[in-house]
Amino acid sequence: MWTPTNIAFLFNPSVDNQQALKQVLSTVASNQARLTIISVFDPPMVSDQITRDFALIPESEQSLIEVQQRALNETRLDCRELDVSHRILVGESYIETIREVIREDYDLLVKAADNQGQLGRIFGREDMRLLRKCPCPVWLIQPKGLKSAEAHQKTIMAAIDVSDMYKAEELAVRHDLSLKVLETAYSLAIAESAELHVVSVWSAPYESSMRAGFIKQSEEKVNDYVANLERGFLKNFETLMQECVQRVGLDAEQYLIPKTALIKGVAEKAIAQYANDVNANVVVMGTVARTGIAGLIIGNTAESILDQLDQSVVAVKPQGFVSPVQL
């Protein structure tokens, strides 16, 4: 089972990092992992405005580390037994962070979400760049979800795709990605002592046309068509869950006893609605768009789902993904 042992935390100067740091320290302790706290700042340029902005940046690496250490201390958690180091980088934040991930082969990148997206979006520009281009799983943490978890049992939700309506190559990639999503969700749920929900959304693409469109059919035929599709999706769902148990082990399955849901609807809306219904704190999802295009990781459906979510998100990459950011 996937277990993160080498974790990076990207210190986000534009938001309060306390809740996210508290979460990542808990994850590090649960997995007996190493933690590297990364700070990235732009180099100064010849411009009055930029020079004034640069004056706000601490003058030395040591002072940046002190800022990070104060933030750690403010979590009020004992970090003395944890393996925590600091890394100061200079350049464009998401690029240098991804380069650091590649160099040090991190298992997981954690960051407090920007909450500065346009049009009310939860995730900002840098968040989306990391989701698209970072080769390891990215955990964007929402303080709202963490505060909710403090009052209730934590709930982790895995969103998987069990459709077989893809070309063979893409179907294999998506199948493997769904297994990786499940492994990640199982691992986090065990580490967090959380309740685990697994959800998949399906649809009958020709149903509306068969009921009232140019290929209108009898009610009986339409119902049979929909029922046959549902049986196929359910079979795929059950098969995938069985494969997951082989990967994570029967003990993990029996410890968590995940709740499963196969929902008919539109993925962009149904996943967000289900996450709200079960009071999920974290949604684990894959973000593959299509195969054969290096660096193209977020598809329209995945981006639409992210726009709808109000929870922390762990985004998992498909096997063989190569970041377009190079060393």
CSV table of C-alpha atoms in Angstrom, one decimal:
chain,number,residue,atom,x,y,z
A,1,MET,CA,0.0,0.0,0.0
A,2,TRP,CA,1.2,3.5,-0.8
A,3,THR,CA,2.7,5.1,2.3
A,4,PRO,CA,4.4,8.5,2.1
A,5,THR,CA,7.8,8.5,3.8
A,6,ASN,CA,9.3,11.6,2.2
A,7,ILE,CA,6.9,14.6,2.4
A,8,ALA,CA,7.3,18.2,1.3
A,9,PHE,CA,5.3,21.1,2.7
A,10,LEU,CA,5.3,24.3,0.5
A,11,PHE,CA,5.1,27.3,2.9
A,12,ASN,CA,2.5,29.6,1.5
A,13,PRO,CA,3.2,33.2,2.5
A,14,SER,CA,-0.2,34.5,1.2
A,15,VAL,CA,-2.3,32.5,3.7
A,16,ASP,CA,-2.2,31.3,7.3
A,17,ASN,CA,-0.2,28.1,7.3
A,18,GLN,CA,-1.0,26.9,10.8
A,19,GLN,CA,-3.9,24.5,10.2
A,20,ALA,CA,-2.1,23.0,7.2
A,21,LEU,CA,1.2,22.6,9.1
A,22,LYS,CA,-0.7,20.9,11.9
A,23,GLN,CA,-2.2,18.5,9.4
A,24,VAL,CA,1.1,17.7,7.7
A,25,LEU,CA,2.9,17.2,11.1
A,26,SER,CA,0.1,14.7,12.0
A,27,THR,CA,0.6,12.9,8.7
A,28,VAL,CA,4.4,12.8,9.1
A,29,ALA,CA,4.1,11.4,12.6
A,30,SER,CA,1.5,8.7,11.6
A,31,ASN,CA,3.7,7.5,8.7
A,32,GLN,CA,7.1,8.0,10.5
A,33,ALA,CA,8.1,10.1,7.5
A,34,ARG,CA,10.6,12.8,6.8
A,35,LEU,CA,9.4,16.4,6.3
A,36,THR,CA,11.0,19.2,4.3
A,37,ILE,CA,9.5,22.6,4.6
A,38,ILE,CA,10.0,24.6,1.4
A,39,SER,CA,10.0,28.4,1.0
A,40,VAL,CA,10.4,30.0,-2.5
A,41,PHE,CA,10.8,33.7,-3.2
A,42,ASP,CA,11.5,35.6,-6.4
A,43,PRO,CA,14.9,37.2,-6.9
A,44,PRO,CA,15.0,41.1,-6.8
A,45,MET,CA,14.7,42.9,-10.1
A,46,VAL,CA,15.5,46.5,-11.1
A,47,SER,CA,12.1,48.1,-10.4
A,48,ASP,CA,11.0,50.4,-7.7
A,49,GLN,CA,7.9,48.5,-7.0
A,50,ILE,CA,9.6,45.1,-7.0
A,51,THR,CA,12.4,46.5,-4.9
A,52,ARG,CA,9.9,47.6,-2.3
A,53,ASP,CA,8.3,44.2,-2.4
A,54,PHE,CA,11.7,42.5,-2.1
A,55,ALA,CA,12.4,44.5,1.0
A,56,LEU,CA,9.6,42.5,2.7
A,57,ILE,CA,11.5,39.3,2.0
A,58,PRO,CA,13.7,38.2,4.9
A,59,GLU,CA,17.4,39.0,4.3
A,60,SER,CA,18.8,35.6,4.8
A,61,GLU,CA,18.0,31.9,4.7
A,62,GLN,CA,18.3,31.7,8.4
A,63,SER,CA,15.6,34.3,8.9
A,64,LEU,CA,13.3,32.4,6.6
A,65,ILE,CA,13.9,29.3,8.5
A,66,GLU,CA,13.1,31.2,11.7
A,67,VAL,CA,9.8,32.2,10.2
A,68,GLN,CA,9.0,28.6,9.4
A,69,GLN,CA,10.1,27.5,12.9
A,70,ARG,CA,7.8,30.1,14.6
A,71,ALA,CA,5.0,28.8,12.5
A,72,LEU,CA,5.8,25.2,13.6
A,73,ASN,CA,5.9,26.4,17.2
A,74,GLU,CA,2.5,28.1,16.9
A,75,THR,CA,0.9,24.7,16.0
A,76,ARG,CA,1.7,23.8,19.6
A,77,LEU,CA,2.8,20.3,18.6
A,78,ASP,CA,5.9,18.7,19.8
A,79,CYS,CA,8.2,18.3,16.7
A,80,ARG,CA,11.3,17.3,18.6
A,81,GLU,CA,10.9,13.6,17.6
A,82,LEU,CA,10.1,14.3,14.0
A,83,ASP,CA,12.6,14.5,11.1
A,84,VAL,CA,12.0,18.1,9.9
A,85,SER,CA,14.4,20.0,7.6
A,86,HIS,CA,14.1,23.3,5.7
A,87,ARG,CA,14.8,24.2,2.1
A,88,ILE,CA,15.0,27.8,0.7
A,89,LEU,CA,14.6,28.2,-3.0
A,90,VAL,CA,14.8,31.2,-5.3
A,91,GLY,CA,12.8,31.6,-8.5
A,92,GLU,CA,9.2,31.1,-9.6
A,93,SER,CA,7.4,29.2,-6.8
A,94,TYR,CA,5.7,26.4,-8.6
A,95,ILE,CA,8.6,25.7,-11.0
A,96,GLU,CA,11.2,25.6,-8.3
A,97,THR,CA,8.9,23.5,-6.1
A,98,ILE,CA,8.4,20.9,-8.8
A,99,ARG,CA,12.1,20.8,-9.5
A,100,GLU,CA,12.7,20.2,-5.8
A,101,VAL,CA,10.1,17.4,-5.9
A,102,ILE,CA,11.9,15.8,-8.9
A,103,ARG,CA,15.4,16.1,-7.3
A,104,GLU,CA,14.4,14.7,-3.9
A,105,ASP,CA,11.8,12.3,-5.1
A,106,TYR,CA,9.1,13.3,-2.7
A,107,ASP,CA,6.1,11.0,-2.2
A,108,LEU,CA,3.7,13.8,-1.3
A,109,LEU,CA,3.5,17.6,-1.7
A,110,VAL,CA,1.3,19.4,0.8
A,111,LYS,CA,0.3,23.1,0.7
A,112,ALA,CA,-2.3,25.4,2.2
A,113,ALA,CA,-4.8,26.2,-0.6
A,114,ASP,CA,-4.6,29.8,-1.9
A,115,ASN,CA,-8.3,30.6,-1.6
A,116,GLN,CA,-7.6,33.3,-4.1
A,117,GLY,CA,-9.1,31.8,-7.2
A,118,GLN,CA,-11.2,34.0,-9.5
A,119,LEU,CA,-15.0,33.8,-9.6
A,120,GLY,CA,-15.1,32.3,-6.1
A,121,ARG,CA,-12.9,29.3,-7.0
A,122,ILE,CA,-11.2,27.7,-4.0
A,123,PHE,CA,-7.9,27.0,-5.6
A,124,GLY,CA,-5.7,29.7,-6.9
A,125,ARG,CA,-3.4,29.9,-9.9
A,126,GLU,CA,-0.4,28.3,-8.2
A,127,ASP,CA,-2.5,25.5,-6.8
A,128,MET,CA,-3.7,24.6,-10.3
A,129,ARG,CA,-0.2,24.7,-11.7
A,130,LEU,CA,0.9,22.3,-9.1
A,131,LEU,CA,-2.1,20.1,-9.8
A,132,ARG,CA,-1.3,20.1,-13.5
A,133,LYS,CA,2.4,19.7,-13.4
A,134,CYS,CA,3.8,18.2,-10.2
A,135,PRO,CA,4.7,14.5,-10.6
A,136,CYS,CA,3.8,13.4,-7.1
A,137,PRO,CA,0.4,13.5,-5.3
A,138,VAL,CA,-0.5,17.1,-4.3
A,139,TRP,CA,-2.5,17.7,-1.1
A,140,LEU,CA,-4.2,21.2,-1.1
A,141,ILE,CA,-5.5,21.8,2.4
A,142,GLN,CA,-8.6,23.9,3.2
A,143,PRO,CA,-8.7,25.2,6.8
A,144,LYS,CA,-12.5,24.9,6.7
A,145,GLY,CA,-12.3,21.2,6.3
A,146,LEU,CA,-9.8,20.8,9.1
A,147,LYS,CA,-11.8,22.8,11.5
A,148,SER,CA,-14.8,20.7,10.7
A,149,ALA,CA,-12.8,17.6,11.4
A,150,GLU,CA,-11.9,18.8,14.8
A,151,ALA,CA,-15.5,18.7,15.9
A,152,HIS,CA,-16.5,15.4,14.0
A,153,GLN,CA,-14.8,12.2,12.9
A,154,LYS,CA,-12.7,12.8,9.9
A,155,THR,CA,-14.1,11.6,6.6
A,156,ILE,CA,-12.0,10.9,3.5
A,157,MET,CA,-13.7,10.4,0.2
A,158,ALA,CA,-12.2,8.7,-2.9
A,159,ALA,CA,-13.7,9.5,-6.3
A,160,ILE,CA,-13.0,6.9,-8.9
A,161,ASP,CA,-13.9,6.3,-12.5
A,162,VAL,CA,-15.2,2.8,-13.4
A,163,SER,CA,-16.5,3.5,-16.9
A,164,ASP,CA,-15.2,1.2,-19.6
A,165,MET,CA,-16.2,3.6,-22.4
A,166,TYR,CA,-12.6,4.5,-23.4
A,167,LYS,CA,-10.1,3.3,-25.9
A,168,ALA,CA,-8.0,0.4,-24.7
A,169,GLU,CA,-4.9,2.4,-23.9
A,170,GLU,CA,-6.7,5.2,-22.0
A,171,LEU,CA,-8.9,2.6,-20.2
A,172,ALA,CA,-5.8,0.9,-18.8
A,173,VAL,CA,-4.4,4.2,-17.6
A,174,ARG,CA,-7.6,5.2,-16.0
A,175,HIS,CA,-8.1,1.8,-14.4
A,176,ASP,CA,-4.6,2.0,-12.8
A,177,LEU,CA,-5.2,5.6,-11.7
A,178,SER,CA,-8.4,4.6,-9.9
A,179,LEU,CA,-6.5,1.9,-8.1
A,180,LYS,CA,-3.8,4.5,-7.1
A,181,VAL,CA,-6.6,6.8,-5.9
A,182,LEU,CA,-8.0,4.0,-3.7
A,183,GLU,CA,-4.6,3.1,-2.3
A,184,THR,CA,-3.9,6.8,-1.4
A,185,ALA,CA,-7.3,7.2,0.2
A,186,TYR,CA,-7.0,3.9,2.2
A,187,SER,CA,-3.5,5.0,3.4
A,188,LEU,CA,-4.7,8.5,4.5
A,189,ALA,CA,-7.8,7.1,6.1
A,190,ILE,CA,-5.8,4.6,8.2
A,191,ALA,CA,-3.2,7.3,9.2
A,192,GLU,CA,-6.0,9.8,10.1
A,193,SER,CA,-8.3,7.2,11.8
A,194,ALA,CA,-10.9,8.5,9.3
A,195,GLU,CA,-14.1,7.1,7.9
A,196,LEU,CA,-13.6,6.2,4.2
A,197,HIS,CA,-16.2,6.7,1.4
A,198,VAL,CA,-15.6,5.5,-2.2
A,199,VAL,CA,-17.9,7.0,-4.8
A,200,SER,CA,-18.2,6.7,-8.6
A,201,VAL,CA,-20.6,8.6,-10.9
A,202,TRP,CA,-22.1,7.1,-14.0
A,203,SER,CA,-24.5,8.2,-16.7
A,204,ALA,CA,-26.6,6.8,-19.6
A,205,PRO,CA,-25.4,9.0,-22.5
A,206,TYR,CA,-28.3,8.3,-24.9
A,207,GLU,CA,-31.1,8.2,-22.3
A,208,SER,CA,-32.6,11.6,-23.0
A,209,SER,CA,-32.5,11.1,-26.8
A,210,MET,CA,-34.2,7.7,-26.4
A,211,ARG,CA,-37.0,9.2,-24.2
A,212,ALA,CA,-37.8,12.3,-26.2
A,213,GLY,CA,-35.2,12.8,-29.0
A,214,PHE,CA,-34.8,11.7,-32.6
A,215,ILE,CA,-34.1,8.0,-31.5
A,216,LYS,CA,-37.1,7.9,-29.2
A,217,GLN,CA,-37.8,4.4,-27.9
A,218,SER,CA,-40.4,2.7,-25.7
A,219,GLU,CA,-40.2,3.3,-22.0
A,220,GLU,CA,-39.4,-0.4,-21.6
A,221,LYS,CA,-36.5,-0.3,-23.9
A,222,VAL,CA,-35.1,2.9,-22.3
A,223,ASN,CA,-35.4,1.4,-18.9
A,224,ASP,CA,-33.7,-1.8,-20.0
A,225,TYR,CA,-30.9,0.2,-21.6
A,226,VAL,CA,-30.3,2.2,-18.4
A,227,ALA,CA,-30.5,-0.9,-16.2
A,228,ASN,CA,-28.0,-2.8,-18.3
A,229,LEU,CA,-25.6,0.1,-18.1
A,230,GLU,CA,-26.0,0.4,-14.3
A,231,ARG,CA,-25.3,-3.4,-13.9
A,232,GLY,CA,-22.1,-3.0,-16.0
A,233,PHE,CA,-20.9,0.0,-13.9
A,234,LEU,CA,-21.7,-1.9,-10.7
A,235,LYS,CA,-19.7,-4.9,-11.9
A,236,ASN,CA,-16.8,-2.7,-12.8
A,237,PHE,CA,-17.0,-1.0,-9.4
A,238,GLU,CA,-17.0,-4.3,-7.5
A,239,THR,CA,-14.1,-5.7,-9.5
A,240,LEU,CA,-12.0,-2.6,-8.9
A,241,MET,CA,-12.7,-2.7,-5.2
A,242,GLN,CA,-11.7,-6.4,-5.1
A,243,GLU,CA,-8.4,-5.5,-6.9
A,244,CYS,CA,-7.8,-2.7,-4.4
A,245,VAL,CA,-8.2,-5.2,-1.5
A,246,GLN,CA,-5.4,-7.3,-3.1
A,247,ARG,CA,-3.2,-4.2,-3.0
A,248,VAL,CA,-3.9,-2.8,0.4
A,249,GLY,CA,-4.5,-6.1,2.2
A,250,LEU,CA,-7.5,-7.6,3.8
A,251,ASP,CA,-6.6,-6.2,7.3
A,252,ALA,CA,-6.9,-2.6,5.9
A,253,GLU,CA,-10.2,-3.4,4.3
A,254,GLN,CA,-11.6,-4.9,7.5
A,255,TYR,CA,-10.3,-2.1,9.6
A,256,LEU,CA,-11.9,0.6,7.5
A,257,ILE,CA,-15.0,-1.1,6.1
A,258,PRO,CA,-15.4,1.6,3.4
A,259,LYS,CA,-18.8,2.9,2.5
A,260,THR,CA,-19.4,2.8,-1.3
A,261,ALA,CA,-21.8,4.7,-3.6
A,262,LEU,CA,-22.5,4.4,-7.3
A,263,ILE,CA,-24.4,7.5,-8.3
A,264,LYS,CA,-26.2,8.2,-11.5
A,265,GLY,CA,-25.7,11.8,-12.6
A,266,VAL,CA,-23.2,14.4,-13.8
A,267,ALA,CA,-19.7,13.9,-12.2
A,268,GLU,CA,-19.0,17.6,-11.8
A,269,LYS,CA,-22.1,18.1,-9.6
A,270,ALA,CA,-22.6,14.7,-8.1
A,271,ILE,CA,-19.1,14.3,-6.6
A,272,ALA,CA,-19.2,17.7,-4.9
A,273,GLN,CA,-22.8,17.0,-3.6
A,274,TYR,CA,-21.8,13.7,-2.2
A,275,ALA,CA,-18.7,15.2,-0.5
A,276,ASN,CA,-21.0,17.7,1.2
A,277,ASP,CA,-23.6,15.1,2.1
A,278,VAL,CA,-21.1,12.9,4.0
A,279,ASN,CA,-19.3,15.9,5.4
A,280,ALA,CA,-16.0,14.9,3.8
A,281,ASN,CA,-12.8,16.7,4.9
A,282,VAL,CA,-10.6,15.4,2.1
A,283,VAL,CA,-11.4,14.3,-1.5
A,284,VAL,CA,-8.9,12.1,-3.2
A,285,MET,CA,-9.2,12.1,-7.0
A,286,GLY,CA,-7.3,11.4,-10.1
A,287,THR,CA,-6.7,14.1,-12.6
A,288,VAL,CA,-5.8,12.4,-15.9
A,289,ALA,CA,-7.1,14.1,-19.0
A,290,ARG,CA,-5.9,11.9,-21.8
A,291,THR,CA,-2.9,9.7,-22.7
A,292,GLY,CA,0.1,10.5,-24.9
A,293,ILE,CA,0.4,14.2,-24.0
A,294,ALA,CA,3.2,15.0,-21.6
A,295,GLY,CA,2.2,17.4,-18.9
A,296,LEU,CA,-1.6,17.4,-19.8
A,297,ILE,CA,-3.0,16.2,-16.5
A,298,ILE,CA,-6.2,18.2,-15.8
A,299,GLY,CA,-9.1,17.6,-18.1
A,300,ASN,CA,-12.3,19.7,-18.3
A,301,THR,CA,-14.2,17.3,-16.1
A,302,ALA,CA,-11.5,17.2,-13.4
A,303,GLU,CA,-11.2,21.0,-13.4
A,304,SER,CA,-15.0,21.4,-13.2
A,305,ILE,CA,-15.1,19.0,-10.2
A,306,LEU,CA,-12.3,21.0,-8.5
A,307,ASP,CA,-14.3,24.2,-9.0
A,308,GLN,CA,-17.2,22.7,-7.2
A,309,LEU,CA,-15.4,21.3,-4.2
A,310,ASP,CA,-15.2,23.0,-0.9
A,311,GLN,CA,-12.9,20.4,0.7
A,312,SER,CA,-9.2,19.7,0.9
A,313,VAL,CA,-8.1,17.8,-2.2
A,314,VAL,CA,-5.4,15.1,-2.8
A,315,ALA,CA,-4.8,14.9,-6.6
A,316,VAL,CA,-3.1,11.7,-7.8
A,317,LYS,CA,-1.2,11.4,-11.0
A,318,PRO,CA,-1.4,8.4,-13.5
A,319,GLN,CA,1.5,6.0,-13.8
A,320,GLY,CA,4.2,7.2,-16.1
A,321,PHE,CA,3.2,10.9,-15.9
A,322,VAL,CA,6.2,13.1,-16.8
A,323,SER,CA,6.2,16.7,-15.6
A,324,PRO,CA,6.7,19.4,-18.3
A,325,VAL,CA,8.9,21.2,-15.8
A,326,GLN,CA,12.5,20.0,-16.1
A,327,LEU,CA,15.6,20.4,-13.9
